[in-house]
Tab-separated table of N, CA and C in Angstrom:
chain	number	residue	atom	x	y	z
A	1	MET	N	0.842	-1.207	0.031
A	1	MET	CA	-0.171	-0.299	0.132
A	1	MET	C	0.529	1.221	-0.453
A	2	GLU	N	0.768	1.991	-0.657
A	2	GLU	CA	1.258	3.145	-1.289
A	2	GLU	C	-0.135	4.866	-0.686
A	3	TYR	N	0.480	5.113	-0.484
A	3	TYR	CA	-0.271	6.696	-0.329
A	3	TYR	C	-0.113	7.882	-0.320
A	4	LYS	N	-0.225	8.881	-0.580
A	4	LYS	CA	0.196	10.691	-0.014
A	4	LYS	C	-0.259	11.410	0.689
A	5	ILE	N	0.168	12.319	1.128
A	5	ILE	CA	-0.530	13.299	1.686
A	5	ILE	C	0.167	14.927	1.345
A	6	ASP	N	-0.394	15.877	1.089
A	6	ASP	CA	-0.074	17.213	0.652
A	6	ASP	C	-0.238	18.042	2.079
A	7	ILE	N	0.914	18.687	2.282
A	7	ILE	CA	0.761	20.058	2.883
A	7	ILE	C	1.152	20.872	2.092
A	8	SER	N	0.301	21.447	1.790
A	8	SER	CA	0.625	22.975	1.359
A	8	SER	C	1.418	23.822	2.840
A	9	SER	N	1.061	24.245	3.685
A	9	SER	CA	1.986	24.779	4.433
A	9	SER	C	1.722	24.222	5.627
A	10	LEU	N	2.219	25.435	6.760
A	10	LEU	CA	2.526	24.588	8.497
A	10	LEU	C	0.710	24.328	9.084
A	11	ASP	N	0.008	25.229	8.372
A	11	ASP	CA	-1.029	25.978	9.339
A	11	ASP	C	-1.785	24.658	8.482
A	12	LYS	N	-1.957	23.639	8.168
A	12	LYS	CA	-2.330	22.767	7.267
A	12	LYS	C	-2.025	21.401	7.983
A	13	ILE	N	-0.878	21.738	9.167
A	13	ILE	CA	-0.294	19.780	9.420
A	13	ILE	C	-1.108	19.178	10.022
A	14	ASP	N	-1.872	20.106	10.721
A	14	ASP	CA	-2.579	19.135	12.129
A	14	ASP	C	-4.324	18.514	11.069
A	15	GLU	N	-4.536	18.948	9.838
A	15	GLU	CA	-4.970	18.397	9.028
A	15	GLU	C	-4.173	16.725	8.854
A	16	ALA	N	-2.872	16.998	7.673
A	16	ALA	CA	-1.820	16.161	7.206
A	16	ALA	C	-1.617	15.346	8.918
A	17	ALA	N	-1.750	15.479	9.703
A	17	ALA	CA	-1.403	14.854	10.953
A	17	ALA	C	-2.840	13.392	11.303
A	18	ALA	N	-4.199	14.333	11.262
A	18	ALA	CA	-5.670	13.161	11.207
A	18	ALA	C	-5.281	12.555	10.187
A	19	GLN	N	-5.129	12.613	9.080
A	19	GLN	CA	-5.023	11.736	7.689
A	19	GLN	C	-4.038	10.955	8.193
A	20	PHE	N	-2.814	11.125	8.791
A	20	PHE	CA	-2.018	9.812	8.707
A	20	PHE	C	-2.142	8.901	9.668
A	21	VAL	N	-3.262	9.655	11.062
A	21	VAL	CA	-3.453	8.735	12.150
A	21	VAL	C	-4.479	7.992	11.587
A	22	GLY	N	-5.359	8.261	10.890
A	22	GLY	CA	-6.377	6.974	9.963
A	22	GLY	C	-6.439	6.236	9.263
A	23	LYS	N	-4.860	6.502	8.600
A	23	LYS	CA	-4.854	5.052	7.766
A	23	LYS	C	-3.137	4.356	8.899
A	24	MET	N	-2.975	4.719	9.957
A	24	MET	CA	-2.185	3.541	10.779
A	24	MET	C	-2.077	1.983	10.736
A	25	GLY	N	-4.341	2.136	11.035
A	25	GLY	CA	-4.513	0.974	11.323
A	25	GLY	C	-3.538	-0.007	12.154
A	26	ASP	N	-3.326	-0.931	12.273
A	26	ASP	CA	-2.477	-1.760	13.019
A	26	ASP	C	-1.186	-1.903	13.425
A	27	LYS	N	-0.049	-1.012	12.086
A	27	LYS	CA	1.213	-1.081	12.480
A	27	LYS	C	2.087	0.401	13.449
A	28	LYS	N	2.449	-0.316	14.222
A	28	LYS	CA	3.161	0.034	14.691
A	28	LYS	C	4.097	1.066	15.057
A	29	VAL	N	5.021	0.278	14.012
A	29	VAL	CA	6.638	0.979	13.734
A	29	VAL	C	7.241	1.900	12.220
A	30	PHE	N	7.133	3.161	12.346
A	30	PHE	CA	7.018	3.885	11.877
A	30	PHE	C	8.600	4.384	11.364
A	31	VAL	N	8.643	4.384	10.099
A	31	VAL	CA	10.315	5.092	10.113
A	31	VAL	C	10.204	6.399	8.825
A	32	PHE	N	11.128	7.217	9.242
A	32	PHE	CA	10.666	8.739	8.829
A	32	PHE	C	11.632	8.564	7.919
A	33	TYR	N	11.963	9.201	6.385
A	33	TYR	CA	13.127	9.651	5.916
A	33	TYR	C	12.625	11.282	5.459
A	34	GLY	N	13.660	12.092	5.266
A	34	GLY	CA	13.758	12.972	4.997
A	34	GLY	C	15.138	14.094	5.367
A	35	LYS	N	15.517	14.819	4.326
A	35	LYS	CA	16.220	15.604	4.788
A	35	LYS	C	16.341	16.661	5.658
A	36	MET	N	17.663	17.057	6.575
A	36	MET	CA	17.618	17.842	7.714
A	36	MET	C	16.733	18.889	7.375
A	37	GLY	N	15.136	19.196	8.164
A	37	GLY	CA	14.769	20.429	8.096
A	37	GLY	C	13.682	20.031	7.068
A	38	ALA	N	12.764	18.879	6.495
A	38	ALA	CA	12.608	18.059	5.753
A	38	ALA	C	10.928	18.581	6.740
A	39	GLY	N	11.398	18.379	7.866
A	39	GLY	CA	10.008	18.258	8.495
A	39	GLY	C	9.409	17.194	9.633
A	40	LYS	N	10.415	16.262	9.483
A	40	LYS	CA	10.368	15.188	10.170
A	40	LYS	C	9.854	15.337	11.811
A	41	THR	N	10.438	16.098	12.369
A	41	THR	CA	10.152	15.812	14.026
A	41	THR	C	8.725	16.984	13.838
A	42	THR	N	8.705	17.670	13.062
A	42	THR	CA	7.332	18.849	13.371
A	42	THR	C	5.914	17.708	12.807
A	43	PHE	N	5.970	16.909	11.529
A	43	PHE	CA	5.088	16.187	11.463
A	43	PHE	C	4.991	14.803	12.409
A	44	ILE	N	5.962	14.527	13.004
A	44	ILE	CA	5.373	13.600	14.380
A	44	ILE	C	5.061	14.762	15.381
A	45	LYS	N	5.544	15.404	15.779
A	45	LYS	CA	4.394	16.105	17.430
A	45	LYS	C	3.397	16.601	16.905
A	46	ALA	N	2.493	16.726	14.924
A	46	ALA	CA	1.432	16.613	14.963
A	46	ALA	C	0.655	15.469	14.896
A	47	ILE	N	1.313	14.443	14.888
A	47	ILE	CA	0.861	12.835	14.760
A	47	ILE	C	1.023	12.901	16.275
A	48	CYS	N	1.412	13.066	17.407
A	48	CYS	CA	1.124	12.479	18.514
A	48	CYS	C	0.315	13.462	18.873
A	49	GLU	N	0.292	14.607	18.912
A	49	GLU	CA	-0.931	15.341	19.739
A	49	GLU	C	-2.790	14.578	18.934
A	50	LYS	N	-2.626	14.449	17.611
A	50	LYS	CA	-3.963	13.605	17.251
A	50	LYS	C	-3.819	12.831	18.268
A	51	LEU	N	-2.815	11.680	18.417
A	51	LEU	CA	-3.100	10.635	19.036
A	51	LEU	C	-3.149	10.510	20.889
A	52	GLY	N	-3.091	12.012	21.260
A	52	GLY	CA	-4.032	12.568	23.078
A	52	GLY	C	-2.464	12.942	24.002
A	53	VAL	N	-1.345	13.144	22.931
A	53	VAL	CA	-0.054	12.950	23.658
A	53	VAL	C	-0.071	14.524	24.208
A	54	LYS	N	0.098	14.380	25.072
A	54	LYS	CA	-0.318	15.465	26.425
A	54	LYS	C	1.276	16.604	26.943
A	55	ASP	N	2.421	15.580	27.211
A	55	ASP	CA	3.841	15.962	27.144
A	55	ASP	C	3.942	16.604	26.203
A	56	VAL	N	5.351	17.705	26.230
A	56	VAL	CA	6.169	18.361	25.504
A	56	VAL	C	6.433	17.433	24.750
A	57	ILE	N	6.146	17.926	23.306
A	57	ILE	CA	6.971	17.017	22.050
A	57	ILE	C	8.097	17.639	21.084
A	58	ASN	N	9.192	17.071	21.206
A	58	ASN	CA	10.802	17.470	20.706
A	58	ASN	C	11.504	16.885	20.600
A	59	SER	N	12.642	16.792	19.484
A	59	SER	CA	13.566	15.983	18.577
A	59	SER	C	14.648	15.335	20.171
A	60	PRO	N	14.584	13.961	19.796
A	60	PRO	CA	15.142	13.066	20.456
A	60	PRO	C	17.014	13.269	19.997
A	61	THR	N	17.295	13.955	19.271
A	61	THR	CA	17.728	13.985	18.500
A	61	THR	C	19.652	13.842	19.616
A	62	PHE	N	19.492	14.816	20.900
A	62	PHE	CA	20.122	14.066	22.186
A	62	PHE	C	20.258	12.689	22.643
A	63	ALA	N	18.798	12.837	23.102
A	63	ALA	CA	18.382	11.902	24.091
A	63	ALA	C	18.181	10.599	23.361
A	64	ILE	N	18.487	10.357	22.191
A	64	ILE	CA	18.244	9.420	21.071
A	64	ILE	C	16.594	9.211	21.153
A	65	ILE	N	16.302	9.092	22.803
A	65	ILE	CA	14.502	8.359	22.685
A	65	ILE	C	14.035	9.953	23.625
A	66	ASN	N	12.612	9.573	23.199
A	66	ASN	CA	11.593	10.181	24.325
A	66	ASN	C	10.514	9.304	24.282
A	67	GLU	N	9.861	9.468	25.071
A	67	GLU	CA	8.607	9.101	25.525
A	67	GLU	C	7.735	9.534	26.086
A	68	TYR	N	6.724	8.944	25.415
A	68	TYR	CA	5.209	9.680	25.345
A	68	TYR	C	4.030	8.908	26.037
A	69	GLN	N	3.181	9.651	26.479
A	69	GLN	CA	1.923	8.806	26.425
A	69	GLN	C	0.941	9.312	25.857
A	70	ASP	N	0.005	8.680	24.908
A	70	ASP	CA	-0.829	8.550	24.006
A	70	ASP	C	-1.970	9.031	25.440
A	71	GLY	N	-3.690	9.611	24.667
A	71	GLY	CA	-4.246	9.764	25.145
A	71	GLY	C	-4.938	8.451	25.788
A	72	LYS	N	-4.410	6.968	25.783
A	72	LYS	CA	-5.183	5.932	26.335
A	72	LYS	C	-4.224	5.649	27.322
A	73	GLY	N	-2.988	6.750	27.699
A	73	GLY	CA	-1.958	5.892	28.404
A	73	GLY	C	-0.728	5.244	27.475
A	74	ALA	N	-1.277	4.666	26.731
A	74	ALA	CA	-0.147	3.971	26.140
A	74	ALA	C	1.005	4.247	26.063
A	75	PRO	N	2.541	3.521	25.581
A	75	PRO	CA	3.428	4.811	25.697
A	75	PRO	C	3.689	4.908	24.040
A	76	ILE	N	4.231	5.709	23.471
A	76	ILE	CA	4.871	6.452	22.009
A	76	ILE	C	6.066	6.089	22.053
A	77	TYR	N	7.009	5.442	20.968
A	77	TYR	CA	8.500	5.826	21.328
A	77	TYR	C	9.079	6.644	20.324
A	78	HIS	N	9.643	7.741	20.481
A	78	HIS	CA	10.003	8.502	19.284
A	78	HIS	C	11.484	8.628	19.411
A	79	PHE	N	12.402	7.901	18.415
A	79	PHE	CA	13.664	7.890	18.431
A	79	PHE	C	14.188	8.703	17.227
A	80	ALA	N	15.774	9.294	17.216
A	80	ALA	CA	16.914	10.452	16.119
A	80	ALA	C	17.788	9.786	16.279
A	81	PHE	N	18.206	9.035	15.396
A	81	PHE	CA	19.450	8.214	14.963
A	81	PHE	C	20.503	8.482	14.659
A	82	TYR	N	20.184	10.091	14.066
A	82	TYR	CA	21.241	11.124	13.669
A	82	TYR	C	22.564	11.036	14.404
A	83	ARG	N	22.395	10.878	15.575
A	83	ARG	CA	24.367	11.404	16.068
A	83	ARG	C	24.734	9.257	16.545
A	84	ILE	N	23.866	8.331	15.781
A	84	ILE	CA	24.675	7.380	15.830
A	84	ILE	C	25.824	7.254	15.108
A	85	ASN	N	26.690	6.415	15.447
A	85	ASN	CA	27.971	6.415	14.749
A	85	ASN	C	27.670	4.671	13.966
A	86	LYS	N	27.291	4.101	14.858
A	86	LYS	CA	27.720	2.671	14.086
A	86	LYS	C	25.936	1.902	14.609
A	87	GLU	N	25.281	0.810	14.276
A	87	GLU	CA	24.159	-0.246	14.682
A	87	GLU	C	24.608	-0.384	15.780
A	88	GLU	N	25.892	-0.831	16.554
A	88	GLU	CA	25.929	-1.213	17.557
A	88	GLU	C	25.482	-0.257	19.308
A	89	GLU	N	25.247	0.306	18.797
A	89	GLU	CA	25.596	1.681	19.590
A	89	GLU	C	23.387	1.463	19.987
A	90	ALA	N	22.810	1.133	19.027
A	90	ALA	CA	21.345	0.504	18.967
A	90	ALA	C	21.252	-0.620	19.898
A	91	TYR	N	21.708	-1.407	20.498
A	91	TYR	CA	22.078	-2.462	21.304
A	91	TYR	C	22.502	-2.459	22.636
A	92	ASP	N	23.301	-0.972	22.710
A	92	ASP	CA	23.214	-0.241	24.172
A	92	ASP	C	22.327	0.203	24.973
A	93	PHE	N	21.568	0.460	24.125
A	93	PHE	CA	20.274	0.497	24.822
A	93	PHE	C	18.604	0.150	24.875
A	94	GLY	N	19.104	-1.502	24.277
A	94	GLY	CA	17.814	-2.332	23.430
A	94	GLY	C	16.914	-1.431	22.813
A	95	TYR	N	17.525	-2.076	21.799
A	95	TYR	CA	16.646	-0.892	20.854
A	95	TYR	C	15.118	-1.988	20.630
A	96	GLU	N	15.203	-3.683	20.702
A	96	GLU	CA	14.869	-4.220	20.498
A	96	GLU	C	13.557	-4.519	21.466
A	97	ASP	N	13.599	-3.702	23.072
A	97	ASP	CA	12.365	-4.133	23.631
A	97	ASP	C	11.317	-2.840	23.698
A	98	TYR	N	12.193	-2.078	22.551
A	98	TYR	CA	10.589	-0.918	21.882
A	98	TYR	C	10.082	-1.482	20.815
A	99	PHE	N	11.474	-1.388	19.792
A	99	PHE	CA	11.102	-1.987	18.196
A	99	PHE	C	9.473	-2.660	18.933
A	100	TYR	N	10.274	-3.918	19.231
A	100	TYR	CA	9.424	-4.505	19.586
A	100	TYR	C	7.993	-5.103	20.166
A	101	SER	N	7.749	-4.048	21.256
A	101	SER	CA	6.941	-3.480	22.067
A	101	SER	C	5.673	-3.665	22.195
A	102	GLY	N	5.342	-3.910	21.048
A	102	GLY	CA	3.884	-3.674	20.290
A	102	GLY	C	3.439	-2.329	20.725
A	103	ASN	N	3.838	-1.337	20.897
A	103	ASN	CA	3.585	0.425	21.424
A	103	ASN	C	4.302	0.971	20.199
A	104	VAL	N	3.661	1.732	19.643
A	104	VAL	CA	3.564	2.755	18.574
A	104	VAL	C	5.549	3.083	18.638
A	105	CYS	N	6.223	3.222	17.411
A	105	CYS	CA	7.115	3.703	17.815
A	105	CYS	C	7.655	4.789	16.324
A	106	PHE	N	8.016	5.774	16.157
A	106	PHE	CA	8.085	6.613	15.247
A	106	PHE	C	9.738	6.931	15.260
A	107	ILE	N	10.423	6.298	13.993
A	107	ILE	CA	12.589	6.229	14.060
A	107	ILE	C	12.635	8.122	13.043
A	108	GLU	N	13.000	8.298	13.437
A	108	GLU	CA	13.827	9.998	12.390
A	108	GLU	C	14.892	9.069	12.410
A	109	TRP	N	15.228	9.316	11.076
A	109	TRP	CA	17.268	8.624	10.640
A	109	TRP	C	17.375	7.267	10.547
A	110	PRO	N	16.254	6.584	10.117
A	110	PRO	CA	16.607	5.076	10.441
A	110	PRO	C	17.568	4.374	9.436
A	111	GLU	N	18.168	5.325	8.353
A	111	GLU	CA	19.293	4.786	7.582
A	111	GLU	C	20.584	4.691	8.585
A	112	MET	N	20.733	5.030	9.619
A	112	MET	CA	21.754	5.063	10.235
A	112	MET	C	21.391	3.501	11.525
A	113	ILE	N	20.139	2.917	11.252
A	113	ILE	CA	20.202	1.327	11.896
A	113	ILE	C	19.697	0.620	10.711
A	114	SER	N	19.801	0.748	9.660
A	114	SER	CA	18.556	0.272	8.613
A	114	SER	C	18.642	-1.371	9.054
A	115	ASP	N	19.976	-1.998	8.872
A	115	ASP	CA	19.472	-3.577	9.465
A	115	ASP	C	18.974	-4.138	10.804
A	116	LEU	N	18.378	-3.023	11.430
A	116	LEU	CA	17.768	-3.351	12.695
A	116	LEU	C	16.386	-3.138	13.003
A	117	ILE	N	16.115	-2.010	11.187
A	117	ILE	CA	14.407	-1.899	11.170
A	117	ILE	C	13.443	-3.096	10.996
A	118	PRO	N	12.687	-3.742	11.883
A	118	PRO	CA	11.161	-3.955	11.513
A	118	PRO	C	11.258	-4.777	10.237
A	119	GLU	N	11.167	-5.568	9.425
A	119	GLU	CA	10.569	-5.838	7.573
A	119	GLU	C	9.287	-5.157	7.523
A	120	ASP	N	7.934	-4.869	9.095
A	120	ASP	CA	6.975	-4.392	8.808
A	120	ASP	C	6.867	-3.496	9.123
A	121	ALA	N	7.630	-2.859	8.930
A	121	ALA	CA	8.137	-1.050	9.732
A	121	ALA	C	7.399	-0.426	8.216
A	122	VAL	N	6.701	0.633	8.604
A	122	VAL	CA	5.659	1.789	7.169
A	122	VAL	C	6.884	2.935	7.411
A	123	GLU	N	6.989	2.866	6.211
A	123	GLU	CA	8.397	4.222	5.643
A	123	GLU	C	7.273	5.319	5.094
A	124	VAL	N	8.256	6.726	5.615
A	124	VAL	CA	7.025	7.791	5.743
A	124	VAL	C	8.450	8.200	5.401
A	125	HIS	N	7.771	8.372	3.940
A	125	HIS	CA	8.967	9.575	3.427
A	125	HIS	C	8.695	11.231	3.249
A	126	ILE	N	9.114	12.616	3.702
A	126	ILE	CA	8.972	13.651	3.829
A	126	ILE	C	9.816	14.375	2.543
A	127	ASP	N	9.325	14.787	1.565
A	127	ASP	CA	9.769	15.920	0.735
A	127	ASP	C	9.812	17.093	0.421
A	128	GLU	N	10.245	18.340	0.595
A	128	GLU	CA	10.336	19.685	0.366
A	128	GLU	C	9.237	20.115	-0.917
A	129	VAL	N	8.507	20.494	-0.863
A	129	VAL	CA	8.347	20.882	-2.270
A	129	VAL	C	8.289	22.462	-2.877
A	130	ASP	N	8.115	22.864	-1.745
A	130	ASP	CA	8.772	24.411	-1.664
A	130	ASP	C	9.538	24.765	-0.187
A	131	ASN	N	9.159	26.024	-0.173
A	131	ASN	CA	9.675	26.788	1.333
A	131	ASN	C	8.751	26.028	2.092
A	132	SER	N	7.514	26.085	2.514
A	132	SER	CA	6.564	25.596	3.601
A	132	SER	C	5.829	24.226	2.883
A	133	ALA	N	5.444	23.860	1.865
A	133	ALA	CA	4.920	22.488	1.323
A	133	ALA	C	6.129	21.578	1.217
A	134	ARG	N	4.827	20.516	1.713
A	134	ARG	CA	5.935	19.162	1.661
A	134	ARG	C	5.366	17.946	1.418
A	135	GLN	N	5.468	17.390	0.857
A	135	GLN	CA	4.392	15.798	0.173
A	135	GLN	C	4.950	14.380	1.580
A	136	VAL	N	4.109	14.253	1.823
A	136	VAL	CA	4.481	12.699	2.447
A	136	VAL	C	3.726	11.841	2.139
A	137	THR	N	5.007	10.575	1.444
A	137	THR	CA	4.748	9.529	1.262
A	137	THR	C	4.853	8.201	2.110
A	138	ILE	N	3.904	7.893	1.873
A	138	ILE	CA	3.493	6.598	3.271
A	138	ILE	C	3.805	5.373	2.329
A	139	LYS	N	4.910	4.166	2.930
A	139	LYS	CA	4.921	3.000	2.198
A	139	LYS	C	4.570	1.820	3.209
A	140	GLY	N	3.457	1.045	2.587
A	140	GLY	CA	4.144	-0.329	3.791
A	140	GLY	C	2.578	-0.454	4.508
């Protein structure tokens, strides 16, 4: 399955996030691809808000992982592997416990740990169309 969501401007991101949440189904692991500044964290923040997260949502670039709770109290794990130098570093914090927990995982910079990504992960590609517009392509 592949579908696209167009975000014409930042003020349309909530609508795009609602569309995304409506298509999540029972999938749990989502890997986000996009250039630096493409809007991965911003889109994940909007998705988390639609899922009922009340916590402050920010990039886990330095922490590598942030944990939030959705509106039903279930954990959501948000990763950024930008600072990972080798896949072995992911073993140090027990990535498997998160990826295979049955809870939602949003993963930024998955290319840094490509061999560790679950086979059934949904790919989310965010491409800049212009300064404020983005196209989100979801595969899987």
